[in-house]
Short mmCIF file of C-alpha atoms in Angstrom, two decimals:
data_model
loop_
_atom_site.label_atom_id
_atom_site.label_comp_id
_atom_site.label_asym_id
_atom_site.label_seq_id
_atom_site.Cartn_x
_atom_site.Cartn_y
_atom_site.Cartn_z
CA MET F 1 30.53 -14.86 37.55
CA SER F 2 30.26 -18.55 36.73
CA PRO F 3 32.06 -20.04 33.70
CA LYS F 4 28.65 -20.89 32.25
CA SER F 5 27.33 -17.31 32.39
CA SER F 6 30.65 -15.95 31.10
CA PHE F 7 30.45 -18.25 28.09
CA ALA F 8 26.84 -17.20 27.37
CA GLU F 9 27.74 -13.52 27.46
CA SER F 10 30.73 -14.02 25.20
CA GLN F 11 28.55 -15.86 22.69
CA MET F 12 25.99 -13.06 22.76
CA SER F 13 28.64 -10.45 22.01
CA PHE F 14 29.50 -12.23 18.77
CA LEU F 15 25.95 -12.43 17.47
CA ALA F 16 25.43 -10.68 14.17
CA ASP F 17 22.68 -8.07 14.07
CA ASP F 18 20.36 -10.26 12.05
CA GLU F 19 20.86 -13.17 14.42
CA ALA F 20 19.92 -11.33 17.60
CA PRO F 21 17.41 -13.45 19.56
CA GLU F 22 14.12 -12.16 20.90
CA ALA F 23 15.04 -11.40 24.51
CA SER F 24 14.72 -9.07 27.45
CA LEU F 25 16.35 -8.76 30.84
CA PRO F 26 14.56 -10.02 33.98
CA ASN F 27 13.75 -6.43 35.00
CA GLY F 28 12.04 -5.79 31.64
CA ARG F 29 14.81 -3.60 30.24
CA THR F 30 16.09 -4.05 26.71
CA PRO F 31 19.51 -5.75 26.49
CA SER F 32 22.29 -3.43 25.37
CA TYR F 33 23.04 -5.43 22.23
CA ILE F 34 19.45 -4.82 21.03
CA LYS F 35 19.70 -1.11 21.84
CA ASP F 36 22.95 -0.98 19.88
CA HIS F 37 21.29 -2.75 16.96
CA ARG F 38 18.51 -0.16 16.91
CA LYS F 39 21.03 2.67 17.02
CA ARG F 40 23.13 1.19 14.21
CA LEU F 41 20.08 0.48 12.05
CA ARG F 42 18.81 4.04 12.40
CA ALA F 43 22.28 5.35 11.53
CA ARG F 44 22.47 3.15 8.41
CA PHE F 45 19.07 4.43 7.33
CA MET F 46 20.10 8.06 7.77
CA VAL F 47 23.24 7.51 5.69
CA GLY F 48 21.92 5.27 2.92
CA GLY F 49 18.16 5.71 3.06
CA ALA F 50 15.58 2.98 2.63
CA GLU F 51 17.24 1.70 -0.57
CA ALA F 52 20.26 0.61 1.48
CA LEU F 53 18.15 -1.65 3.72
CA PRO F 54 16.34 -4.91 3.06
CA GLU F 55 12.59 -4.89 3.60
CA TYR F 56 12.71 -6.58 7.00
CA GLU F 57 15.02 -3.85 8.34
CA VAL F 58 12.75 -1.08 7.03
CA LEU F 59 9.90 -2.84 8.81
CA GLU F 60 12.01 -3.06 11.96
CA LEU F 61 12.46 0.71 11.90
CA ILE F 62 8.69 1.11 11.74
CA LEU F 63 8.13 -1.37 14.57
CA PHE F 64 10.63 0.40 16.82
CA ARG F 65 8.08 3.14 17.49
CA ALA F 66 5.25 0.87 18.61
CA LEU F 67 7.57 -1.56 20.41
CA PRO F 68 10.22 0.55 22.18
CA GLN F 69 11.72 -2.47 23.96
CA GLY F 70 12.78 -5.91 22.85
CA ASP F 71 13.93 -7.42 19.58
CA VAL F 72 11.45 -6.72 16.78
CA LYS F 73 13.35 -8.63 14.10
CA PRO F 74 11.42 -11.91 14.63
CA LEU F 75 8.14 -10.01 14.33
CA ALA F 76 9.30 -8.26 11.15
CA HIS F 77 10.13 -11.63 9.62
CA ARG F 78 6.78 -13.11 10.73
CA LEU F 79 4.88 -10.24 9.13
CA LEU F 80 6.76 -10.52 5.85
CA LYS F 81 6.34 -14.29 5.80
CA THR F 82 2.60 -13.92 6.43
CA PHE F 83 1.86 -11.19 3.89
CA GLY F 84 4.66 -11.55 1.33
CA ASP F 85 6.20 -8.08 1.17
CA LEU F 86 6.30 -4.72 2.91
CA ASN F 87 3.49 -3.20 0.85
CA ARG F 88 1.14 -6.02 1.73
CA VAL F 89 2.06 -5.71 5.40
CA MET F 90 1.20 -2.01 5.36
CA THR F 91 -2.11 -2.52 3.55
CA ALA F 92 -3.26 -5.62 5.43
CA THR F 93 -6.50 -5.25 7.35
CA PRO F 94 -6.29 -4.71 11.13
CA GLU F 95 -8.01 -8.07 11.63
CA ARG F 96 -5.38 -9.96 9.65
CA LEU F 97 -2.53 -8.05 11.28
CA LYS F 98 -3.83 -8.83 14.76
CA ALA F 99 -3.81 -12.53 13.93
CA VAL F 100 0.01 -12.41 13.70
CA LYS F 101 1.76 -13.30 16.96
CA GLY F 102 3.26 -10.21 18.57
CA VAL F 103 1.08 -7.63 16.80
CA GLY F 104 -0.97 -5.41 19.10
CA ASP F 105 -3.12 -2.33 18.74
CA GLU F 106 -0.20 0.11 18.87
CA THR F 107 1.62 -1.68 16.06
CA ILE F 108 -1.53 -1.78 13.93
CA THR F 109 -2.14 1.93 14.54
CA ASP F 110 1.41 2.86 13.50
CA LEU F 111 1.21 0.76 10.33
CA LYS F 112 -2.14 2.30 9.37
CA ILE F 113 -0.86 5.84 10.05
CA ILE F 114 2.09 5.28 7.73
CA GLU F 115 -0.16 3.74 5.08
CA ALA F 116 -2.52 6.73 5.27
CA ALA F 117 0.38 9.18 5.04
CA ALA F 118 1.74 7.42 1.95
CA HIS F 119 -1.68 7.62 0.28
CA LYS F 120 -2.12 11.30 1.10
CA MET F 121 1.34 12.18 -0.19
CA ALA F 122 0.73 10.33 -3.47
CA ARG F 123 -2.73 11.91 -3.81
CA ALA F 124 -1.37 15.42 -3.24
CA ARG F 125 0.82 15.02 -6.33
CA VAL F 126 -2.20 14.58 -8.61
CA MET F 127 -5.20 16.41 -7.11
CA ASN F 128 -6.08 19.71 -8.83
CA ARG F 129 -3.42 19.11 -11.46
CA GLN F 130 -3.55 18.56 -15.18
CA ILE F 131 -3.68 14.80 -15.55
CA ILE F 132 -2.00 14.50 -18.94
CA SER F 133 1.15 16.23 -17.67
CA SER F 134 1.02 14.31 -14.36
CA TRP F 135 0.37 10.85 -15.80
CA ASP F 136 3.32 9.14 -14.12
CA ALA F 137 2.33 10.65 -10.77
CA LEU F 138 -1.22 9.42 -11.36
CA LEU F 139 0.00 5.87 -12.00
CA ASP F 140 2.13 6.04 -8.84
CA TYR F 141 -0.90 7.18 -6.85
CA CYS F 142 -3.11 4.39 -8.21
CA HIS F 143 -0.41 1.82 -7.50
CA THR F 144 0.19 3.09 -3.96
CA SER F 145 -3.54 3.16 -3.19
CA MET F 146 -4.70 -0.06 -4.80
CA ALA F 147 -1.98 -2.48 -5.93
CA HIS F 148 -1.77 -4.45 -2.69
CA ARG F 149 -5.40 -4.60 -1.66
CA GLU F 150 -6.79 -8.06 -1.02
CA THR F 151 -10.20 -7.29 -2.55
CA GLU F 152 -11.23 -5.39 -5.66
CA GLN F 153 -11.87 -1.67 -5.42
CA PHE F 154 -13.36 0.53 -8.15
CA ARG F 155 -12.45 4.22 -8.23
CA ILE F 156 -13.35 7.07 -10.55
CA LEU F 157 -11.14 10.07 -11.23
CA PHE F 158 -13.28 13.00 -12.38
CA LEU F 159 -11.79 15.73 -14.58
CA ASP F 160 -12.90 19.21 -15.63
CA ARG F 161 -12.74 20.73 -19.14
CA LYS F 162 -8.99 21.33 -18.76
CA ASN F 163 -8.41 17.72 -17.70
CA ILE F 164 -7.62 18.80 -14.15
CA LEU F 165 -8.46 16.20 -11.52
CA ILE F 166 -11.31 17.61 -9.45
CA ALA F 167 -12.43 14.50 -7.54
CA ASP F 168 -11.19 11.02 -6.72
CA GLU F 169 -13.90 8.77 -5.36
CA GLU F 170 -14.38 5.14 -4.48
CA GLN F 171 -17.42 3.84 -6.31
CA ALA F 172 -17.53 0.30 -4.98
CA ARG F 173 -15.71 -2.51 -3.20
CA GLY F 174 -16.02 -6.18 -3.99
CA THR F 175 -14.51 -9.59 -3.46
CA VAL F 176 -11.15 -11.00 -4.46
CA ASP F 177 -12.23 -11.21 -8.11
CA HIS F 178 -15.34 -9.09 -8.58
CA VAL F 179 -16.61 -5.61 -7.84
CA PRO F 180 -20.15 -4.46 -8.71
CA VAL F 181 -20.22 -1.37 -10.94
CA TYR F 182 -23.34 0.36 -12.29
CA PRO F 183 -22.86 2.56 -15.39
CA ARG F 184 -25.86 4.72 -14.47
CA GLU F 185 -24.30 5.61 -11.10
CA VAL F 186 -20.97 6.46 -12.73
CA VAL F 187 -22.39 8.97 -15.19
CA LYS F 188 -24.83 10.32 -12.60
CA ARG F 189 -21.94 11.18 -10.30
CA ALA F 190 -20.05 12.82 -13.19
CA LEU F 191 -23.05 15.07 -13.80
CA GLU F 192 -23.31 15.94 -10.11
CA LEU F 193 -19.66 17.05 -10.11
CA ASN F 194 -20.03 18.88 -13.45
CA ALA F 195 -17.16 16.75 -14.74
CA SER F 196 -16.33 16.77 -18.43
CA ALA F 197 -14.35 13.53 -18.38
CA PHE F 198 -13.33 10.70 -16.10
CA ILE F 199 -10.91 7.81 -15.72
CA LEU F 200 -11.96 4.43 -14.35
CA VAL F 201 -9.53 2.61 -12.07
CA HIS F 202 -9.78 -0.75 -10.37
CA ASN F 203 -7.34 -3.31 -9.04
CA HIS F 204 -6.84 -7.03 -9.54
CA PRO F 205 -5.83 -8.66 -6.23
CA SER F 206 -4.46 -11.61 -8.22
CA GLY F 207 -1.69 -9.29 -9.40
CA ASP F 208 -2.41 -9.80 -13.11
CA PRO F 209 -3.78 -6.60 -14.69
CA SER F 210 -5.13 -8.35 -17.78
CA PRO F 211 -8.80 -7.38 -18.29
CA SER F 212 -11.51 -9.99 -17.95
CA GLU F 213 -14.46 -10.23 -20.34
CA ALA F 214 -16.58 -8.65 -17.60
CA ASP F 215 -14.11 -5.74 -17.33
CA ILE F 216 -14.30 -5.13 -21.07
CA ALA F 217 -18.09 -5.37 -21.20
CA MET F 218 -18.55 -3.07 -18.20
CA THR F 219 -16.21 -0.47 -19.69
CA ALA F 220 -18.11 -0.52 -22.98
CA GLN F 221 -21.40 0.02 -21.13
CA ILE F 222 -20.00 2.98 -19.18
CA GLN F 223 -18.52 4.50 -22.34
CA GLU F 224 -21.88 4.19 -24.12
CA ALA F 225 -23.69 5.88 -21.24
CA ALA F 226 -21.09 8.65 -21.05
CA ASP F 227 -21.19 9.29 -24.82
CA VAL F 228 -24.94 9.93 -24.67
CA LEU F 229 -24.35 12.73 -22.17
CA GLY F 230 -21.26 14.16 -23.87
CA ILE F 231 -18.87 13.04 -21.14
CA THR F 232 -15.49 11.63 -22.16
CA LEU F 233 -14.12 8.36 -20.80
CA HIS F 234 -10.37 8.95 -21.09
CA ASP F 235 -9.18 5.56 -19.90
CA HIS F 236 -9.73 2.55 -17.70
CA LEU F 237 -6.71 1.52 -15.65
CA ILE F 238 -6.38 -1.91 -14.10
CA VAL F 239 -3.83 -1.97 -11.30
CA GLY F 240 -1.83 -5.15 -10.80
CA LYS F 241 0.84 -5.91 -8.25
CA GLU F 242 3.77 -4.83 -10.41
CA GLN F 243 2.23 -2.82 -13.26
CA GLU F 244 -0.89 -1.17 -14.59
CA LEU F 245 -2.82 -1.83 -17.79
CA SER F 246 -4.34 1.04 -19.76
CA PHE F 247 -7.43 0.23 -21.84
CA ARG F 248 -6.59 3.17 -24.12
CA ALA F 249 -2.99 2.10 -24.71
CA SER F 250 -3.99 -1.55 -25.12
CA GLY F 251 -6.61 -0.81 -27.76
CA TYR F 252 -9.73 -1.60 -25.70
CA LEU F 253 -10.93 2.02 -25.98
#
């Protein structure tokens, strides 16, 4: 072993976990220090859970499955730098994810599977349940499903006479600051489902849940149409990045 190679190996052994370079051996195998990092990171997660890890390490754990060899830390940092946080990484479109260096189809598939699982778990906590007693779970579901979308989405939560959630449907998708909503279609769908009440929900990709004049006018039109048919509009929720705004609680309804 030459002095030069001995020095390089000794330097590598002193690298901290978060300084490990993106590397692989000539035969394609993963260097032992990266394998050890993966093992230690998994062990830390099992002991302390996700709360004990920074976002980039949680993302590393996810990437381990799609990328069984090599150092995924640089990719985790690139994804977070590109999208801003873990939630926005998970909800990014496949097209935008693929534009990030190092992201392939397997990585995109794994991210989308985890996103779908999170949505289904949150939805299961509110479907076929009395909304008033499950309000916090409902807000969590709306936030999980919509807070980090890059375009506006308009959803309607339909309730029966006991205020049990019987349907959750996407009514429309729009641009970064507008989504087309037609009051006639909203009340028509409520009649089709034999719903007695409903809750409107849409997101603001800007992150600010404050209602626009168009939001207020549209809500008033839907409420007027619903009142004619004896259907109750319980609330209109606007989902921002960090919090939600309730039209009812804010005095708009």
